Short mmCIF file of C-alpha atoms in Angstrom, two decimals:
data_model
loop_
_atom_site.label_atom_id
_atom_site.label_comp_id
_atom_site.label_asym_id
_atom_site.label_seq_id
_atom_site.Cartn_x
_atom_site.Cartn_y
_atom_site.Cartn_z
CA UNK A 1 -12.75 -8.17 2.79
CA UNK A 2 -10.62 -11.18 1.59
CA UNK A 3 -7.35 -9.78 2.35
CA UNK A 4 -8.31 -8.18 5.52
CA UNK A 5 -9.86 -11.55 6.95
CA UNK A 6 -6.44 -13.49 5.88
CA UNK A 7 -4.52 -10.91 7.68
CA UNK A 8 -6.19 -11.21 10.79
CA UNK A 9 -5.59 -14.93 10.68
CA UNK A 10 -1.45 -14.28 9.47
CA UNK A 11 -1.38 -11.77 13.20
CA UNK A 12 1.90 -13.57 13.94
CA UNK A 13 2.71 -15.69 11.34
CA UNK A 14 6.69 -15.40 11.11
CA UNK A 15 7.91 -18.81 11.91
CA UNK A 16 11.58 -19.56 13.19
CA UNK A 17 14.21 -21.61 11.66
CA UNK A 18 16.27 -20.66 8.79
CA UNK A 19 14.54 -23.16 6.44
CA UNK A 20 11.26 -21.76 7.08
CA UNK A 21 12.17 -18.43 6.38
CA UNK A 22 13.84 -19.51 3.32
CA UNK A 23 10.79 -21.45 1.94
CA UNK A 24 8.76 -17.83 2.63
CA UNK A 25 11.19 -15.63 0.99
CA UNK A 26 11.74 -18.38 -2.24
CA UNK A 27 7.92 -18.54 -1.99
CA UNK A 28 7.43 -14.51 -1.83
CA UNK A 29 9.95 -13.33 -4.69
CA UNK A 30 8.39 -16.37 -7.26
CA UNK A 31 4.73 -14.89 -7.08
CA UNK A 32 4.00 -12.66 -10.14
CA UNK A 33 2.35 -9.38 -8.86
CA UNK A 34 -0.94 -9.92 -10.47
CA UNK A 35 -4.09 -11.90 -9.57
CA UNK A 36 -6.71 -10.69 -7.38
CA UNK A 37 -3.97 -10.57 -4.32
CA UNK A 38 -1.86 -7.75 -6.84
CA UNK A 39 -4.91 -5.35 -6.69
CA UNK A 40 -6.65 -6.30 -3.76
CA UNK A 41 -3.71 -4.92 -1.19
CA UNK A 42 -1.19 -2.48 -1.01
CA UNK A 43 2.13 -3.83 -2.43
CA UNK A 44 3.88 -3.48 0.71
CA UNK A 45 1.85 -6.44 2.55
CA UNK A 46 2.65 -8.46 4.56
CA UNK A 47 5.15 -6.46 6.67
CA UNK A 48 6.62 -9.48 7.82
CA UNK A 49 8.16 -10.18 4.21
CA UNK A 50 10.90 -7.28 5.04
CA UNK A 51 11.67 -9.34 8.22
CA UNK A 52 12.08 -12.71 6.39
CA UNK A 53 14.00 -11.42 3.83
CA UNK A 54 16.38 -9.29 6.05
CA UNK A 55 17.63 -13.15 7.91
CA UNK A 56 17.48 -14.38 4.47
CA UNK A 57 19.22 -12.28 2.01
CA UNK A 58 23.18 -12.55 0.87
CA UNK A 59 24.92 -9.02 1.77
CA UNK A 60 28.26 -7.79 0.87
CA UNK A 61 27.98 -8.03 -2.61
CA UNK A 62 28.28 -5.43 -5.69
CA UNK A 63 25.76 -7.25 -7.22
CA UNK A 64 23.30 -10.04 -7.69
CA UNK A 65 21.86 -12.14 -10.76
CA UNK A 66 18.04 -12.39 -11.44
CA UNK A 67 17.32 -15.19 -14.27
CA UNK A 68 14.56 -13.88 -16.79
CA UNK A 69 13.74 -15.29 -19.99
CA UNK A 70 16.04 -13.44 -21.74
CA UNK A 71 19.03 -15.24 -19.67
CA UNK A 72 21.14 -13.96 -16.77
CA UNK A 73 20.52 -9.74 -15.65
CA UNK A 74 22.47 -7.85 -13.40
CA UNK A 75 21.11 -5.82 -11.00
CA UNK A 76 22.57 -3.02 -8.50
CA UNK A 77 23.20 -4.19 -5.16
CA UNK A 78 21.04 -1.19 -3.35
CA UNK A 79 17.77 -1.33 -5.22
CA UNK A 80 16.52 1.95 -6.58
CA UNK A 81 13.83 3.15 -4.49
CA UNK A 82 10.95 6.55 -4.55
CA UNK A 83 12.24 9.31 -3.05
CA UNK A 84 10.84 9.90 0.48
CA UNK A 85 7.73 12.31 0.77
CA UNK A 86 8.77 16.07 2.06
CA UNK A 87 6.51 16.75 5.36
CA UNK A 88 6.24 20.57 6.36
CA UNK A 89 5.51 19.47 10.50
CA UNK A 90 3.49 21.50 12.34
CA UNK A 91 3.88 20.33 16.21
CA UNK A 92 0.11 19.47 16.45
CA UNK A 93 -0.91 16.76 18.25
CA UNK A 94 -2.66 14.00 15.67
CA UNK A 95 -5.94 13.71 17.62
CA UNK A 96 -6.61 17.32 17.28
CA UNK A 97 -5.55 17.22 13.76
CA UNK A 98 -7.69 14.09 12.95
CA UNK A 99 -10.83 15.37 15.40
CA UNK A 100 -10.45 18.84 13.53
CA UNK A 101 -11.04 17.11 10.26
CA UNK A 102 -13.88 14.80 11.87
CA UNK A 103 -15.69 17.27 12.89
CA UNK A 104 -15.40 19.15 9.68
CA UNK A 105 -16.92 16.56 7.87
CA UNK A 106 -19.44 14.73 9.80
CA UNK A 107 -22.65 16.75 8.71
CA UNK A 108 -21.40 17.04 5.27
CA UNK A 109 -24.65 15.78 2.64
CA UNK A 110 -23.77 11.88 1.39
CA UNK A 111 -23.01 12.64 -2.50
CA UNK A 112 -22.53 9.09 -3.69
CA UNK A 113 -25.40 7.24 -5.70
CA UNK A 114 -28.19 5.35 -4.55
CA UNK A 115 -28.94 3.26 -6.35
CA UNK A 116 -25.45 2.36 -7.80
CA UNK A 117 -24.24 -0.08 -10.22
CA UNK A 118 -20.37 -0.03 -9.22
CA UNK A 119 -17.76 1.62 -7.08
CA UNK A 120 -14.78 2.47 -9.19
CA UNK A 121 -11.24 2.95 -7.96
CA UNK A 122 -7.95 4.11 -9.08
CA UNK A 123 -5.01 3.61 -7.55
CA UNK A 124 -1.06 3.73 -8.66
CA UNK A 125 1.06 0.88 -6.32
CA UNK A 126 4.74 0.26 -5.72
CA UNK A 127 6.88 -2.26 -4.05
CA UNK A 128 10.41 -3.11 -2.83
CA UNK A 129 9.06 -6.56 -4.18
CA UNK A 130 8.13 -5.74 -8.01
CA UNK A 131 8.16 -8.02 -10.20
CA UNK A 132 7.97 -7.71 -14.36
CA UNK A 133 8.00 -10.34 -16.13
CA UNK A 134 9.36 -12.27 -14.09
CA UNK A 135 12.13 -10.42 -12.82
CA UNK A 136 12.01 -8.96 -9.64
CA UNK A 137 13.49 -5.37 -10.66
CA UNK A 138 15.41 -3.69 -8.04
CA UNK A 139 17.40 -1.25 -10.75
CA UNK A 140 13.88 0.97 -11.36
CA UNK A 141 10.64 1.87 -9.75
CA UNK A 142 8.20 0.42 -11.76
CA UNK A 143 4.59 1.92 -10.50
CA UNK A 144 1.40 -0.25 -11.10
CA UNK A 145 -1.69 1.44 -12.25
CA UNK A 146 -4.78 -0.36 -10.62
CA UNK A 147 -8.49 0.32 -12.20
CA UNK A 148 -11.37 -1.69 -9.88
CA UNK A 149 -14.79 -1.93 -10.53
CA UNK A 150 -16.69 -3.60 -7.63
CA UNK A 151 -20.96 -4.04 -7.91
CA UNK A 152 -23.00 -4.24 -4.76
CA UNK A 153 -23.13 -8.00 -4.46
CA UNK A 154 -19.25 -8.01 -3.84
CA UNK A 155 -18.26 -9.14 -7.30
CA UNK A 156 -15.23 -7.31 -9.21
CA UNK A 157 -13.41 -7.21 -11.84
CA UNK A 158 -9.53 -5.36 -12.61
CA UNK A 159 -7.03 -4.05 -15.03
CA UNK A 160 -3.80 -3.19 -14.19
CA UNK A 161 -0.37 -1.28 -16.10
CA UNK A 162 2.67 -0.63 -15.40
CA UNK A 163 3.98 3.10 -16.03
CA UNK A 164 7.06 4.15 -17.44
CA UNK A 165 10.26 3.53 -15.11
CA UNK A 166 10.67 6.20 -12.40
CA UNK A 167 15.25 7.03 -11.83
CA UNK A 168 16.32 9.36 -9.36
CA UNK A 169 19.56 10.46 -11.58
CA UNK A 170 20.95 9.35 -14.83
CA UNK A 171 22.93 6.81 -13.69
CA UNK A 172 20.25 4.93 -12.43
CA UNK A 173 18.92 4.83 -15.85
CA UNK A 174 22.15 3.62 -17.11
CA UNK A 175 22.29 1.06 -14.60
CA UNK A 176 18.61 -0.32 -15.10
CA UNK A 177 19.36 -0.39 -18.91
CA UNK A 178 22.58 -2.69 -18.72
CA UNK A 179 19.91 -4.96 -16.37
CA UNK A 180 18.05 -5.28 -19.19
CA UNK A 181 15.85 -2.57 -18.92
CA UNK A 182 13.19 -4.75 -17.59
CA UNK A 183 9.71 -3.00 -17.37
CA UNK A 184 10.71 -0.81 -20.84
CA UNK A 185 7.55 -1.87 -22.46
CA UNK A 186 4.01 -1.38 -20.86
CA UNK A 187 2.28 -4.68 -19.02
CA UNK A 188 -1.06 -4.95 -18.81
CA UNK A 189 -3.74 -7.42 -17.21
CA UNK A 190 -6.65 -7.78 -16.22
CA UNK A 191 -9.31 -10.29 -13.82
CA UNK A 192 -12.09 -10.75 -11.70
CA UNK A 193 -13.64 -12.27 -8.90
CA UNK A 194 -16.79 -13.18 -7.79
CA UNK A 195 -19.49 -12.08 -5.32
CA UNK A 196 -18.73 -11.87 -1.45
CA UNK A 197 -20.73 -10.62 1.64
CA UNK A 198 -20.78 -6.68 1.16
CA UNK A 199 -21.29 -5.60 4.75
CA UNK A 200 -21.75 -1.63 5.03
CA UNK A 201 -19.56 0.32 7.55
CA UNK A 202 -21.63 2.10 10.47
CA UNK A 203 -21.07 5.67 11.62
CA UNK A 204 -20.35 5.36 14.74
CA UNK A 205 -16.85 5.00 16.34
CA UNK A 206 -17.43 2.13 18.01
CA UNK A 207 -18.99 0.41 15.24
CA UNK A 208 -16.33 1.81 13.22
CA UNK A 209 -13.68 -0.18 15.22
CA UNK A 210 -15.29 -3.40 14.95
CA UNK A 211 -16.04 -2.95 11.22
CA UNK A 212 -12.46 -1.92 10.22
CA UNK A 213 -11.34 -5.22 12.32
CA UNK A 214 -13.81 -7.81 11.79
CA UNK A 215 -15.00 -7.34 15.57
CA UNK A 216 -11.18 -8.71 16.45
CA UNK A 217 -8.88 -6.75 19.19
CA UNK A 218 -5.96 -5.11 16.80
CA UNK A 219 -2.64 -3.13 17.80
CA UNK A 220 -2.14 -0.24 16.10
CA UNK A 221 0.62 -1.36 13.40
CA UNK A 222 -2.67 -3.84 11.96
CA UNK A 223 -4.80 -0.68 12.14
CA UNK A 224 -2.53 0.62 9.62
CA UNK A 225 -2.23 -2.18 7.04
CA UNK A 226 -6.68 -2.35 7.43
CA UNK A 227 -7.38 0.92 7.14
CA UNK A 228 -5.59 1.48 3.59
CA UNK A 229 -7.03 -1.84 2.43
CA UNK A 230 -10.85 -1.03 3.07
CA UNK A 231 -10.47 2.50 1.17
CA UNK A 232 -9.86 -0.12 -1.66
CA UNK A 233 -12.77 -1.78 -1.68
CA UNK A 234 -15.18 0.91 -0.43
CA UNK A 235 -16.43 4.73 -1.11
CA UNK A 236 -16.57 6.11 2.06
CA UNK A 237 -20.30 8.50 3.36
CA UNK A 238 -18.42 12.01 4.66
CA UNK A 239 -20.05 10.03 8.15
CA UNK A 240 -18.33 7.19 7.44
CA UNK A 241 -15.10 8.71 7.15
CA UNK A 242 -15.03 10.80 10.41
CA UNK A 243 -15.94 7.89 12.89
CA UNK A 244 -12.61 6.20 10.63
CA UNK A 245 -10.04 9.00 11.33
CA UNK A 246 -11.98 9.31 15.49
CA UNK A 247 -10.54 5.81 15.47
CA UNK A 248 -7.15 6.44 14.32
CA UNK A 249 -7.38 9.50 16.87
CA UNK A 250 -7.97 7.49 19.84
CA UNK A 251 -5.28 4.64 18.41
CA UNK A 252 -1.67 4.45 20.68
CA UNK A 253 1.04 5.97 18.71
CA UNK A 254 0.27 7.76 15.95
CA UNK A 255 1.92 11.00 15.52
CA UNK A 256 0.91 13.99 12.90
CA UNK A 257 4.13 14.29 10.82
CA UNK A 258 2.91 17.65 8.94
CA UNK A 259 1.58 18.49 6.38
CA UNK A 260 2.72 16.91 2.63
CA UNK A 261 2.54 16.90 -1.07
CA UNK A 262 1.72 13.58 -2.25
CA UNK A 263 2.98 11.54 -5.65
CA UNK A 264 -0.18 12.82 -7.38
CA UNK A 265 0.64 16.31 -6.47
CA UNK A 266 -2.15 17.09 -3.62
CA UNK A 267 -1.68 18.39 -0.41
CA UNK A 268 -2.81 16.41 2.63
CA UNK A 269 -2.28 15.70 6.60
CA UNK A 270 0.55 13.07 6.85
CA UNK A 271 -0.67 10.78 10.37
CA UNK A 272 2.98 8.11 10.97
CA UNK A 273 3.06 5.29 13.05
CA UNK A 274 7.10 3.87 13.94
CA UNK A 275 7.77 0.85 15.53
CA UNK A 276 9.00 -2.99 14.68
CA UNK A 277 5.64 -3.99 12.74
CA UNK A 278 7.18 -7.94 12.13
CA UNK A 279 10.75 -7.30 12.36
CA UNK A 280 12.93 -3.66 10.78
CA UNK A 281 12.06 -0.50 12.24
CA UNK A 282 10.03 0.88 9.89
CA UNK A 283 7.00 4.31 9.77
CA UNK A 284 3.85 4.10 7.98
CA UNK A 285 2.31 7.18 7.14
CA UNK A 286 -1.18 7.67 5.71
CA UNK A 287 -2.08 10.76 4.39
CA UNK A 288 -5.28 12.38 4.43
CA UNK A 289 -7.43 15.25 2.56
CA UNK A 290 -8.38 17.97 5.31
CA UNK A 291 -11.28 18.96 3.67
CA UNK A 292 -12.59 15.63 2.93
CA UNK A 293 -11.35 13.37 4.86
CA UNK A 294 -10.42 10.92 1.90
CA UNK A 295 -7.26 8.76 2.03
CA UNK A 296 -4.69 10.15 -0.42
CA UNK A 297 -1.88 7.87 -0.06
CA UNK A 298 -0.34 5.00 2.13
CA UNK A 299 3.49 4.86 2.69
CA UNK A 300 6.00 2.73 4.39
CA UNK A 301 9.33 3.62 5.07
CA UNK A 302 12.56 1.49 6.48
CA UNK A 303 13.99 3.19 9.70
CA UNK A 304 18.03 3.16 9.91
CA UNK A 305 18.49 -0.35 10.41
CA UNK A 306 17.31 -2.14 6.96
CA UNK A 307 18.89 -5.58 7.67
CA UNK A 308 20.11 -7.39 4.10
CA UNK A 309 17.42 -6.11 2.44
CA UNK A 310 19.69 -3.74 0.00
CA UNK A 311 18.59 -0.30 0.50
CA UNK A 312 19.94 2.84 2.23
CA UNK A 313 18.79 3.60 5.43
CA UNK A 314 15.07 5.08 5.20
CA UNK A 315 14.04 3.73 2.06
CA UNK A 316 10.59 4.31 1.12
CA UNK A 317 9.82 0.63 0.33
CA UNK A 318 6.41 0.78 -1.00
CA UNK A 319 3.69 3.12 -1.45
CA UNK A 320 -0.27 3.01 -2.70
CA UNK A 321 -1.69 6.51 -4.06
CA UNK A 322 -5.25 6.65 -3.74
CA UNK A 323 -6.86 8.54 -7.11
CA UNK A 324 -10.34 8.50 -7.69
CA UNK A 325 -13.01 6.37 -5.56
CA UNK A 326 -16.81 6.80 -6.55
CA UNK A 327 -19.99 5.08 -7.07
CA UNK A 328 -21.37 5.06 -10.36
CA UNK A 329 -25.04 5.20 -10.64
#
């Protein structure tokens, strides 16, 4: 819950002036991606970082320098980014899609453990903003993969890797490995944090709402940055879990882009929301298990305008895959 209270205090917190957005974008690329804040969210908050750095960042070049400790790196001037997921549409409407699954699941039994002694999640993250070592590396995707253990009286602990870089074509590779070849070896850490008010989510849609938001109003682009952080920190009742996707039913927007394979190689229902959420046009998808109801995977991709942020036009600029979430008796 620490992320999603700090969010819902940041609603609108882009300030104007060129030196403020420089202080936030000097500020943003200097913070190593680890800590509790590297587990605790999806790499791709806060959206407003893509609209700070697109006033902020020097275009027109080939290339830029990065300093690491090794001395100076170059790296490509259009970062190397995931390929886009391939949706199959389907022309449904999302609320029937979403109220299909609902209703599929709502009487199912509650399998998780009672009494339990952790919930365990696994997760693999990625970000336009990754940074090994040091470096922020914009010549490789460099995935993170997240272990959490969280006990009942809101305590945690962590451990995160980095898996082997991800190229699209050889050149890439060439290119990342004349950069340095940042992220070659493996990084590892690992932390924890102590205990916080646990507060379990109600059944009920209307409950559901107010739970998901702290009991604040929320527009639909915040919906989509809470909902992917609370399937972080929390396994889910099948009950649970259908008032959650009733709310993103009756939520403004959201469209049912088809059905997908996601990074892990499961098929699930792909729910997108487009729109200027803090500055670029950009879609958020999150993808769903129809039988289940479980979040797969989060995704956010830029639209065609992607300011100076060196990208092509609908770059997938960060992604959270959602692998195992349980309670352990």
């Amino acid at each position: 819950m620490r992320d999603i209270d700090q969010t819902l205090r940041e609603m609108n917190p882009v300030r104007t002036g060129r030196e403020a957005d420089q202080a936030r974008l000097d500020a943003i690329l200097s913070t190593p991606r680890t800590g509790t804040a590297a587990v605790h969210r999806p790499r791709v908050r806060p959206r407003w970082v893509w609209a700070v750095a697109a006033t902020s960042v020097t275009a027109g070049v080939l290339a830029y320098v990065v300093v690491d400790p090794f001395g100076v790196s170059t790296q490509p001037a259009l970062a190397v980014t995931p390929s886009p997921l391939r949706v199959q549409p389907t022309g449904r409407p999302a609320a029937e899609v979403l109220e299909g699954i609902a209703d599929r699941i709502d009487d199912q039994p509650d399998p998780r453990s009672k009494p339990w002694t952790a919930e365990h999640f696994i997760r693999d993250d990625w970000a336009l903003s990754s940074r090994i070592d040091d470096v922020q590396v914009t010549s490789a995707v460099i995935t993170e993969h997240c272990e959490t253990w969280q006990k009942p009286d809101g305590s945690a602990r962590w451990k995160v890797r980095t898996l082997p870089p991800v190229f699209q074509n050889a050149r890439q590779r060439k290119v990342w490995e004349s950069a340095g070849a940042v992220g070659k070896e493996p990084q590892r850490w690992a932390g924890d944090a102590g205990p916080e008010a646990v507060i379990e989510p109600p059944a009920t849609v209307g409950g559901m709402r107010k739970w998901l938001t702290d009991g604040q109003e929320m527009g639909p682009g915040l919906l989509y940055e809470v909902i992917p952080e609370r399937f972080q920190d929390h396994v889910f009742s099948p009950a649970q879990r259908a008032a959650l996707l009733r709310v993103l039913a009756a939520t403004p927007g959201v469209v049912h882009a088809g059905t997908v394979e996601d990074r892990a190689g499961r098929t699930g229902e792909a729910f997108s929301l487009t729109g200027r959420f803090g500055g670029l046009p950009n879609k958020r998808t999150l993808v769903f298990d129809a039988a289940t109801g479980d979040l797969l995977a989060y995704e956010e991709q830029l639209q065609r305008d992607t300011g100076k942020l060196g990208v092509r036009p609908y770059s997938v600029i960060g992604y959270s895959t959602f692998l195992k979430a349980e309670r352990l008796p």
